[in-house]
Amino acid sequence: MESFFSRIWSVMAPERVRFFLWLVGKQCVMTNAERKRRHLCDSDICPVCKGGVETLIHIIRDCPAMQGIWTRLVPARKQHEFFMKPLLPWLYENLGEDGVTFGVPWSTLFGMSIWWGWKWRCGNLFGENGKCRDRVRFLKDLAKEVLTVSEACLTQNPKPLREERMIRWIQPQTGWVKLNTDGASRGNPGSAAADGVLRNNYGEWCGGFALHIGRCTAPVAELWGVYYGLCFAWDRKIVKLEVEIDSELVVGFLTTGIGDSHPLSFLVHLCHGFIKRDWEVRISHVYREANHLADGLANYAFTLALGLHSFVEAPRDVISILQDDVLGSAYPRNVCIS
Ligand SMILES: [Zn+2]
């Protein structure tokens, strides 16, 4: 089923079309057959042709109105098979068919036809159908348009280039102290921990803390890590502080702000209160690979009693990570370079 839905989401068609195909794939489109089964109506007959039971496959393929369109789109030699298949195999095979028909990939023409078949049907039933002289011509033109737009999008926004880069922790500049913080939640929400560690430009441990919080979500844990980290650094009279966090979400909150109604705003405002004090604070995002020490300390925090623990020296559990960082150990990561 995974490959079935991935076919639906990869069809070159507007999002609303793919969404409708997904509903069809989930068999979530309401039909008279379904209404009758649920005792919501007395008749399961198709209100358009009045000649068959209105099932999903009847709506999108077998109702004479749709059948007429399909017989003009599907090559004659393939029609027997096309009209015999049950719903899901029928969708699966046609959505995977990339052969070009009338100048467009078949999966696009197929998806667009199902969507418009449905729209026309709803229009007929609700009496707002405009005149459409040649529906087959209309579908072919539309599918071509989709192709042109997709191709234009691809040339304007080519797929982001990725490259394997070696990522490592980098020492702060002279005169600065670096704070690496992290927060983790096992279960999100679940048992959570946060921590922070201060290092100088030799990579030496200048103090750290771990907080075993109890139950909360990951962003809350991350923000507690930042807040306690700022308190911790301020108490140690640091005047130039570089803060590194591996959550882009949290970095976004701290650098561009947060709405007052956001549930995390009180924590972000607490952090801002500290950042605005009389010292220099830089906030930046780093990859997890550059935040190993804070990550390791968060794991260690889970083994501690609930509450705040301060470490003048590095706990034994994280000493090897501390040494690796000093040595400049790097870890590969696939990063976007465009
Ligand atoms: Zn019908």
mmCIF file of C-alpha atoms and ligand atoms in Angstrom:
data_model
loop_
_atom_site.group_PDB
_atom_site.id
_atom_site.type_symbol
_atom_site.label_atom_id
_atom_site.label_comp_id
_atom_site.label_asym_id
_atom_site.label_seq_id
_atom_site.Cartn_x
_atom_site.Cartn_y
_atom_site.Cartn_z
ATOM 1 C CA MET A 1 0.000 0.000 0.000
ATOM 2 C CA GLU A 2 2.944 2.274 0.619
ATOM 3 C CA SER A 3 3.969 2.106 -3.003
ATOM 4 C CA PHE A 4 0.337 2.593 -4.026
ATOM 5 C CA PHE A 5 0.071 5.906 -2.148
ATOM 6 C CA SER A 6 3.507 7.038 -3.212
ATOM 7 C CA ARG A 7 2.347 6.604 -6.825
ATOM 8 C CA ILE A 8 -0.657 8.816 -6.116
ATOM 9 C CA TRP A 9 1.463 11.562 -4.558
ATOM 10 C CA SER A 10 4.019 11.491 -7.340
ATOM 11 C CA VAL A 11 1.588 11.952 -10.230
ATOM 12 C CA MET A 12 2.336 15.153 -12.103
ATOM 13 C CA ALA A 13 -0.943 16.976 -11.415
ATOM 14 C CA PRO A 14 -2.193 19.863 -9.262
ATOM 15 C CA GLU A 15 -2.311 19.149 -5.527
ATOM 16 C CA ARG A 16 -6.131 19.110 -5.387
ATOM 17 C CA VAL A 17 -6.152 16.408 -8.075
ATOM 18 C CA ARG A 18 -3.688 14.271 -6.175
ATOM 19 C CA PHE A 19 -5.694 14.805 -3.020
ATOM 20 C CA PHE A 20 -8.829 13.583 -4.787
ATOM 21 C CA LEU A 21 -6.942 10.547 -6.125
ATOM 22 C CA TRP A 22 -5.851 9.864 -2.573
ATOM 23 C CA LEU A 23 -9.489 9.960 -1.414
ATOM 24 C CA VAL A 24 -10.356 7.560 -4.218
ATOM 25 C CA GLY A 25 -7.451 5.310 -3.204
ATOM 26 C CA LYS A 26 -8.714 5.363 0.380
ATOM 27 C CA GLN A 27 -12.220 4.721 -0.992
ATOM 28 C CA CYS A 28 -13.458 7.699 0.972
ATOM 29 C CA VAL A 29 -15.616 9.242 -1.769
ATOM 30 C CA MET A 30 -19.308 9.059 -0.847
ATOM 31 C CA THR A 31 -21.420 7.024 -3.297
ATOM 32 C CA ASN A 32 -25.045 5.899 -3.314
ATOM 33 C CA ALA A 33 -23.896 2.307 -2.827
ATOM 34 C CA GLU A 34 -22.218 3.425 0.375
ATOM 35 C CA ARG A 35 -25.145 5.622 1.439
ATOM 36 C CA LYS A 36 -27.539 2.713 1.049
ATOM 37 C CA ARG A 37 -25.227 0.401 2.946
ATOM 38 C CA ARG A 38 -25.300 2.879 5.817
ATOM 39 C CA HIS A 39 -29.092 3.232 5.549
ATOM 40 C CA LEU A 40 -28.740 6.869 4.569
ATOM 41 C CA CYS A 41 -30.864 6.461 1.436
ATOM 42 C CA ASP A 42 -33.144 3.880 -0.201
ATOM 43 C CA SER A 43 -31.550 3.553 -3.627
ATOM 44 C CA ASP A 44 -28.013 2.726 -4.675
ATOM 45 C CA ILE A 45 -28.706 3.508 -8.341
ATOM 46 C CA CYS A 46 -26.534 6.008 -10.204
ATOM 47 C CA PRO A 47 -28.497 9.283 -10.468
ATOM 48 C CA VAL A 48 -26.724 10.222 -13.710
ATOM 49 C CA CYS A 49 -27.305 7.171 -15.924
ATOM 50 C CA LYS A 50 -29.918 5.410 -13.778
ATOM 51 C CA GLY A 51 -28.488 2.248 -15.284
ATOM 52 C CA GLY A 52 -26.257 0.795 -12.609
ATOM 53 C CA VAL A 53 -25.277 0.777 -8.964
ATOM 54 C CA GLU A 54 -23.350 3.907 -8.066
ATOM 55 C CA THR A 55 -20.054 2.506 -6.783
ATOM 56 C CA LEU A 56 -16.775 4.379 -6.897
ATOM 57 C CA ILE A 57 -15.545 2.564 -9.997
ATOM 58 C CA HIS A 58 -18.910 3.298 -11.650
ATOM 59 C CA ILE A 59 -18.467 7.016 -10.976
ATOM 60 C CA ILE A 60 -14.937 7.318 -12.284
ATOM 61 C CA ARG A 61 -14.929 4.683 -15.034
ATOM 62 C CA ASP A 62 -18.053 2.722 -15.840
ATOM 63 C CA CYS A 63 -20.847 5.304 -15.901
ATOM 64 C CA PRO A 64 -21.610 5.797 -19.636
ATOM 65 C CA ALA A 65 -20.566 9.466 -19.516
ATOM 66 C CA MET A 66 -17.085 8.490 -18.297
ATOM 67 C CA GLN A 67 -16.920 5.352 -20.401
ATOM 68 C CA GLY A 68 -17.375 7.514 -23.497
ATOM 69 C CA ILE A 69 -14.407 9.639 -22.497
ATOM 70 C CA TRP A 70 -12.168 6.686 -21.627
ATOM 71 C CA THR A 71 -12.854 4.892 -24.914
ATOM 72 C CA ARG A 72 -11.525 7.933 -26.752
ATOM 73 C CA LEU A 73 -8.443 8.219 -24.531
ATOM 74 C CA VAL A 74 -7.439 4.564 -24.113
ATOM 75 C CA PRO A 75 -6.057 2.783 -27.200
ATOM 76 C CA ALA A 76 -8.523 0.177 -28.500
ATOM 77 C CA ARG A 77 -6.205 -2.778 -27.865
ATOM 78 C CA LYS A 78 -5.932 -1.864 -24.180
ATOM 79 C CA GLN A 79 -9.586 -1.143 -23.548
ATOM 80 C CA HIS A 80 -10.719 -4.656 -22.651
ATOM 81 C CA GLU A 81 -8.179 -4.850 -19.832
ATOM 82 C CA PHE A 82 -8.796 -1.233 -18.819
ATOM 83 C CA PHE A 83 -12.499 -1.806 -18.175
ATOM 84 C CA MET A 84 -12.071 -5.191 -16.465
ATOM 85 C CA LYS A 85 -9.800 -4.303 -13.573
ATOM 86 C CA PRO A 86 -11.080 -3.806 -10.018
ATOM 87 C CA LEU A 87 -10.668 -0.293 -8.571
ATOM 88 C CA LEU A 88 -7.338 -0.479 -6.710
ATOM 89 C CA PRO A 89 -5.272 -2.455 -9.263
ATOM 90 C CA TRP A 90 -6.807 -0.224 -11.938
ATOM 91 C CA LEU A 91 -5.610 2.928 -10.156
ATOM 92 C CA TYR A 92 -2.239 1.451 -9.294
ATOM 93 C CA GLU A 93 -1.404 0.387 -12.828
ATOM 94 C CA ASN A 94 -2.642 3.492 -14.590
ATOM 95 C CA LEU A 95 -0.938 5.872 -12.148
ATOM 96 C CA GLY A 96 2.335 4.028 -12.723
ATOM 97 C CA GLU A 97 2.056 4.288 -16.509
ATOM 98 C CA ASP A 98 4.430 6.985 -17.720
ATOM 99 C CA GLY A 99 4.167 6.195 -21.421
ATOM 100 C CA VAL A 100 3.350 9.332 -23.415
ATOM 101 C CA THR A 101 -0.196 9.555 -24.794
ATOM 102 C CA PHE A 102 -1.305 12.636 -26.778
ATOM 103 C CA GLY A 103 1.964 14.325 -25.794
ATOM 104 C CA VAL A 104 1.631 13.895 -22.023
ATOM 105 C CA PRO A 105 2.443 11.152 -19.512
ATOM 106 C CA TRP A 106 -0.541 8.816 -19.284
ATOM 107 C CA SER A 107 -0.624 9.064 -15.463
ATOM 108 C CA THR A 108 -1.237 12.826 -15.743
ATOM 109 C CA LEU A 109 -4.005 12.491 -18.330
ATOM 110 C CA PHE A 110 -5.531 9.640 -16.335
ATOM 111 C CA GLY A 111 -5.506 11.575 -13.038
ATOM 112 C CA MET A 112 -6.863 14.767 -14.608
ATOM 113 C CA SER A 113 -9.665 12.792 -16.294
ATOM 114 C CA ILE A 114 -10.749 11.218 -13.016
ATOM 115 C CA TRP A 115 -10.792 14.593 -11.297
ATOM 116 C CA TRP A 116 -12.733 16.319 -14.080
ATOM 117 C CA GLY A 117 -15.089 13.373 -14.411
ATOM 118 C CA TRP A 118 -15.918 13.868 -10.763
ATOM 119 C CA LYS A 119 -16.286 17.633 -11.130
ATOM 120 C CA TRP A 120 -18.596 17.321 -14.142
ATOM 121 C CA ARG A 121 -20.652 14.781 -12.297
ATOM 122 C CA CYS A 122 -21.081 17.038 -9.270
ATOM 123 C CA GLY A 123 -21.932 19.901 -11.624
ATOM 124 C CA ASN A 124 -24.621 17.820 -13.328
ATOM 125 C CA LEU A 125 -26.119 16.772 -10.054
ATOM 126 C CA PHE A 126 -26.115 20.268 -8.630
ATOM 127 C CA GLY A 127 -27.134 21.961 -11.847
ATOM 128 C CA GLU A 128 -24.167 24.251 -12.340
ATOM 129 C CA ASN A 129 -22.444 22.534 -15.222
ATOM 130 C CA GLY A 130 -21.207 24.887 -17.921
ATOM 131 C CA LYS A 131 -21.263 23.827 -21.551
ATOM 132 C CA CYS A 132 -18.253 21.833 -22.600
ATOM 133 C CA ARG A 133 -18.356 20.900 -26.257
ATOM 134 C CA ASP A 134 -15.570 18.416 -26.409
ATOM 135 C CA ARG A 135 -14.561 16.994 -23.072
ATOM 136 C CA VAL A 136 -11.837 14.778 -24.491
ATOM 137 C CA ARG A 137 -10.225 17.746 -26.248
ATOM 138 C CA PHE A 138 -10.570 19.731 -23.001
ATOM 139 C CA LEU A 139 -8.833 16.995 -20.965
ATOM 140 C CA LYS A 140 -5.976 16.635 -23.429
ATOM 141 C CA ASP A 141 -5.353 20.389 -23.462
ATOM 142 C CA LEU A 142 -5.526 20.566 -19.694
ATOM 143 C CA ALA A 143 -3.049 17.724 -19.251
ATOM 144 C CA LYS A 144 -0.654 19.478 -21.639
ATOM 145 C CA GLU A 145 -0.980 22.649 -19.613
ATOM 146 C CA VAL A 146 -0.116 20.732 -16.433
ATOM 147 C CA LEU A 147 2.961 19.338 -18.166
ATOM 148 C CA THR A 148 4.104 22.777 -19.354
ATOM 149 C CA VAL A 149 3.628 24.325 -15.910
ATOM 150 C CA SER A 150 5.501 21.457 -14.208
ATOM 151 C CA GLU A 151 8.379 21.722 -16.638
ATOM 152 C CA ALA A 152 8.573 25.491 -16.120
ATOM 153 C CA CYS A 153 8.593 24.971 -12.329
ATOM 154 C CA LEU A 154 11.401 22.464 -12.670
ATOM 155 C CA THR A 155 13.601 24.841 -14.644
ATOM 156 C CA GLN A 156 12.889 27.714 -12.251
ATOM 157 C CA ASN A 157 13.298 25.655 -9.073
ATOM 158 C CA PRO A 158 15.564 22.771 -9.912
ATOM 159 C CA LYS A 159 15.722 20.043 -7.299
ATOM 160 C CA PRO A 160 17.979 21.196 -4.450
ATOM 161 C CA LEU A 161 21.514 19.960 -4.867
ATOM 162 C CA ARG A 162 22.759 17.824 -2.027
ATOM 163 C CA GLU A 163 26.284 17.087 -1.085
ATOM 164 C CA GLU A 164 27.938 15.082 1.631
ATOM 165 C CA ARG A 165 29.740 17.435 3.985
ATOM 166 C CA MET A 166 31.837 16.681 7.024
ATOM 167 C CA ILE A 167 30.319 18.455 10.012
ATOM 168 C CA ARG A 168 32.128 19.158 13.273
ATOM 169 C CA TRP A 169 31.969 21.351 16.325
ATOM 170 C CA ILE A 170 33.925 24.566 15.858
ATOM 171 C CA GLN A 171 35.622 26.497 18.642
ATOM 172 C CA PRO A 172 34.357 30.017 19.409
ATOM 173 C CA GLN A 173 36.487 33.013 18.448
ATOM 174 C CA THR A 174 38.901 34.347 21.049
ATOM 175 C CA GLY A 175 37.032 36.271 23.737
ATOM 176 C CA TRP A 176 33.805 34.370 23.113
ATOM 177 C CA VAL A 177 32.329 31.420 24.958
ATOM 178 C CA LYS A 178 30.175 28.914 23.177
ATOM 179 C CA LEU A 179 27.039 27.431 24.666
ATOM 180 C CA ASN A 180 25.758 24.233 23.055
ATOM 181 C CA THR A 181 22.299 23.329 24.260
ATOM 182 C CA ASP A 182 19.918 20.533 23.514
ATOM 183 C CA GLY A 183 16.619 19.156 24.645
ATOM 184 C CA ALA A 184 15.040 15.781 24.049
ATOM 185 C CA SER A 185 11.709 14.163 24.725
ATOM 186 C CA ARG A 186 11.311 10.398 24.659
ATOM 187 C CA GLY A 187 7.845 10.037 23.241
ATOM 188 C CA ASN A 188 7.278 13.732 22.426
ATOM 189 C CA PRO A 189 5.474 14.370 24.713
ATOM 190 C CA GLY A 190 7.184 12.039 27.136
ATOM 191 C CA SER A 191 9.980 11.959 29.660
ATOM 192 C CA ALA A 192 12.190 14.910 28.734
ATOM 193 C CA ALA A 193 15.648 16.325 29.428
ATOM 194 C CA ALA A 194 17.586 19.453 28.526
ATOM 195 C CA ASP A 195 21.153 20.530 28.958
ATOM 196 C CA GLY A 196 23.838 22.993 28.060
ATOM 197 C CA VAL A 197 27.605 23.126 28.034
ATOM 198 C CA LEU A 198 29.980 26.099 27.924
ATOM 199 C CA ARG A 199 33.346 25.889 26.165
ATOM 200 C CA ASN A 200 36.112 28.376 25.437
ATOM 201 C CA ASN A 201 38.176 28.784 22.289
ATOM 202 C CA TYR A 202 40.419 25.864 23.284
ATOM 203 C CA GLY A 203 37.393 23.627 23.443
ATOM 204 C CA GLU A 204 37.784 23.344 27.218
ATOM 205 C CA TRP A 205 34.830 22.589 29.443
ATOM 206 C CA CYS A 206 33.799 25.794 31.291
ATOM 207 C CA GLY A 207 30.761 24.340 33.034
ATOM 208 C CA GLY A 208 27.617 22.517 32.116
ATOM 209 C CA PHE A 209 24.232 21.526 33.411
ATOM 210 C CA ALA A 210 21.597 18.891 32.814
ATOM 211 C CA LEU A 211 17.925 19.125 33.573
ATOM 212 C CA HIS A 212 15.738 16.076 33.909
ATOM 213 C CA ILE A 213 12.377 17.737 33.325
ATOM 214 C CA GLY A 214 9.639 15.149 33.495
ATOM 215 C CA ARG A 215 6.961 15.023 30.837
ATOM 216 C CA CYS A 216 6.928 17.570 27.991
ATOM 217 C CA THR A 217 7.381 17.930 24.223
ATOM 218 C CA ALA A 218 10.706 18.260 22.416
ATOM 219 C CA PRO A 219 10.420 22.011 21.581
ATOM 220 C CA VAL A 220 9.594 22.793 25.238
ATOM 221 C CA ALA A 221 12.622 20.776 26.357
ATOM 222 C CA GLU A 222 14.819 22.564 23.792
ATOM 223 C CA LEU A 223 13.636 25.962 25.017
ATOM 224 C CA TRP A 224 14.254 25.073 28.679
ATOM 225 C CA GLY A 225 17.762 24.089 27.617
ATOM 226 C CA VAL A 226 18.292 27.525 26.049
ATOM 227 C CA TYR A 227 16.758 29.370 29.002
ATOM 228 C CA TYR A 228 18.813 27.579 31.651
ATOM 229 C CA GLY A 229 21.871 27.889 29.418
ATOM 230 C CA LEU A 230 21.463 31.659 29.261
ATOM 231 C CA CYS A 231 21.008 31.849 33.083
ATOM 232 C CA PHE A 232 24.004 29.617 33.532
ATOM 233 C CA ALA A 233 26.236 31.736 31.285
ATOM 234 C CA TRP A 234 24.998 35.036 32.758
ATOM 235 C CA ASP A 235 25.762 33.810 36.299
ATOM 236 C CA ARG A 236 29.322 33.068 35.154
ATOM 237 C CA LYS A 237 29.756 36.698 34.036
ATOM 238 C CA ILE A 238 30.267 35.819 30.380
ATOM 239 C CA VAL A 239 30.126 38.903 28.152
ATOM 240 C CA LYS A 240 30.259 37.362 24.662
ATOM 241 C CA LEU A 241 28.165 34.265 24.222
ATOM 242 C CA GLU A 242 27.578 32.225 21.118
ATOM 243 C CA VAL A 243 24.595 29.876 21.448
ATOM 244 C CA GLU A 244 24.309 26.837 19.206
ATOM 245 C CA ILE A 245 21.053 24.902 18.938
ATOM 246 C CA ASP A 246 20.249 22.031 16.584
ATOM 247 C CA SER A 247 16.523 22.759 16.357
ATOM 248 C CA GLU A 248 15.675 25.072 13.459
ATOM 249 C CA LEU A 249 12.259 25.680 14.985
ATOM 250 C CA VAL A 250 13.729 26.994 18.246
ATOM 251 C CA VAL A 251 16.350 29.098 16.462
ATOM 252 C CA GLY A 252 13.491 30.609 14.425
ATOM 253 C CA PHE A 253 11.553 31.504 17.588
ATOM 254 C CA LEU A 254 14.599 33.115 19.167
ATOM 255 C CA THR A 255 15.759 35.070 16.132
ATOM 256 C CA THR A 256 12.511 36.112 14.432
ATOM 257 C CA GLY A 257 10.136 36.027 17.419
ATOM 258 C CA ILE A 258 6.901 34.282 18.197
ATOM 259 C CA GLY A 259 3.215 35.257 18.323
ATOM 260 C CA ASP A 260 1.842 36.070 21.785
ATOM 261 C CA SER A 261 -0.853 33.441 21.458
ATOM 262 C CA HIS A 262 1.644 30.660 20.710
ATOM 263 C CA PRO A 263 1.782 28.135 23.587
ATOM 264 C CA LEU A 264 5.568 28.425 23.701
ATOM 265 C CA SER A 265 5.634 32.233 23.764
ATOM 266 C CA PHE A 266 6.163 32.491 27.552
ATOM 267 C CA LEU A 267 9.374 30.457 27.299
ATOM 268 C CA VAL A 268 10.605 32.364 24.256
ATOM 269 C CA HIS A 269 9.909 35.657 26.055
ATOM 270 C CA LEU A 270 11.857 34.413 29.088
ATOM 271 C CA CYS A 271 14.831 33.741 26.778
ATOM 272 C CA HIS A 272 14.467 37.130 25.063
ATOM 273 C CA GLY A 273 14.508 38.788 28.501
ATOM 274 C CA PHE A 274 17.966 37.326 29.010
ATOM 275 C CA ILE A 275 19.263 37.946 25.497
ATOM 276 C CA LYS A 276 18.419 41.669 25.752
ATOM 277 C CA ARG A 277 20.566 42.163 28.835
ATOM 278 C CA ASP A 278 23.871 43.979 28.719
ATOM 279 C CA TRP A 279 26.017 41.362 26.965
ATOM 280 C CA GLU A 280 26.561 40.093 23.417
ATOM 281 C CA VAL A 281 24.598 36.994 22.474
ATOM 282 C CA ARG A 282 24.616 35.324 19.061
ATOM 283 C CA ILE A 283 22.169 32.543 18.304
ATOM 284 C CA SER A 284 22.828 30.082 15.530
ATOM 285 C CA HIS A 285 21.580 26.807 14.178
ATOM 286 C CA VAL A 286 23.974 23.886 13.888
ATOM 287 C CA TYR A 287 23.496 20.379 12.629
ATOM 288 C CA ARG A 288 23.149 17.636 15.177
ATOM 289 C CA GLU A 289 26.602 16.396 14.109
ATOM 290 C CA ALA A 290 28.087 19.617 15.508
ATOM 291 C CA ASN A 291 26.090 19.334 18.725
ATOM 292 C CA HIS A 292 27.218 15.878 19.867
ATOM 293 C CA LEU A 293 28.322 16.947 23.317
ATOM 294 C CA ALA A 294 24.973 18.549 24.197
ATOM 295 C CA ASP A 295 23.221 15.562 22.674
ATOM 296 C CA GLY A 296 25.294 13.179 24.797
ATOM 297 C CA LEU A 297 24.654 15.235 27.920
ATOM 298 C CA ALA A 298 20.892 15.105 27.277
ATOM 299 C CA ASN A 299 21.073 11.315 27.117
ATOM 300 C CA TYR A 300 23.045 11.338 30.356
ATOM 301 C CA ALA A 301 20.391 13.603 31.966
ATOM 302 C CA PHE A 302 17.789 10.851 31.553
ATOM 303 C CA THR A 303 19.785 8.692 33.976
ATOM 304 C CA LEU A 304 19.757 11.408 36.678
ATOM 305 C CA ALA A 305 17.152 12.294 39.289
ATOM 306 C CA LEU A 306 14.492 14.840 38.237
ATOM 307 C CA GLY A 307 15.693 18.433 38.553
ATOM 308 C CA LEU A 308 18.750 20.524 37.714
ATOM 309 C CA HIS A 309 22.313 19.186 37.949
ATOM 310 C CA SER A 310 25.363 21.370 37.480
ATOM 311 C CA PHE A 311 28.791 20.042 36.459
ATOM 312 C CA VAL A 312 31.979 21.952 37.162
ATOM 313 C CA GLU A 313 33.837 19.258 35.245
ATOM 314 C CA ALA A 314 32.659 17.104 32.384
ATOM 315 C CA PRO A 315 30.761 14.009 33.566
ATOM 316 C CA ARG A 316 32.602 10.801 32.725
ATOM 317 C CA ASP A 317 29.828 9.723 30.315
ATOM 318 C CA VAL A 318 30.611 12.550 27.896
ATOM 319 C CA ILE A 319 34.388 12.962 28.243
ATOM 320 C CA SER A 320 35.129 11.050 25.041
ATOM 321 C CA ILE A 321 32.780 13.328 23.055
ATOM 322 C CA LEU A 322 34.465 16.389 24.566
ATOM 323 C CA GLN A 323 37.859 15.054 23.468
ATOM 324 C CA ASP A 324 36.594 14.199 19.989
ATOM 325 C CA ASP A 325 35.393 17.786 19.562
ATOM 326 C CA VAL A 326 38.776 19.180 20.613
ATOM 327 C CA LEU A 327 40.457 16.881 18.098
ATOM 328 C CA GLY A 328 38.099 18.128 15.395
ATOM 329 C CA SER A 329 36.299 14.829 14.738
ATOM 330 C CA ALA A 330 33.845 15.316 11.895
ATOM 331 C CA TYR A 331 30.773 13.357 10.836
ATOM 332 C CA PRO A 332 29.284 13.075 7.345
ATOM 333 C CA ARG A 333 25.933 14.651 6.577
ATOM 334 C CA ASN A 334 23.962 15.141 3.375
ATOM 335 C CA VAL A 335 23.345 18.871 3.200
ATOM 336 C CA CYS A 336 21.514 21.116 0.755
ATOM 337 C CA ILE A 337 23.958 23.308 -1.128
ATOM 338 C CA SER A 338 21.633 25.312 -3.399
HETATM 339 ZN ZN ZN B 1 -24.021 6.038 -13.979
#
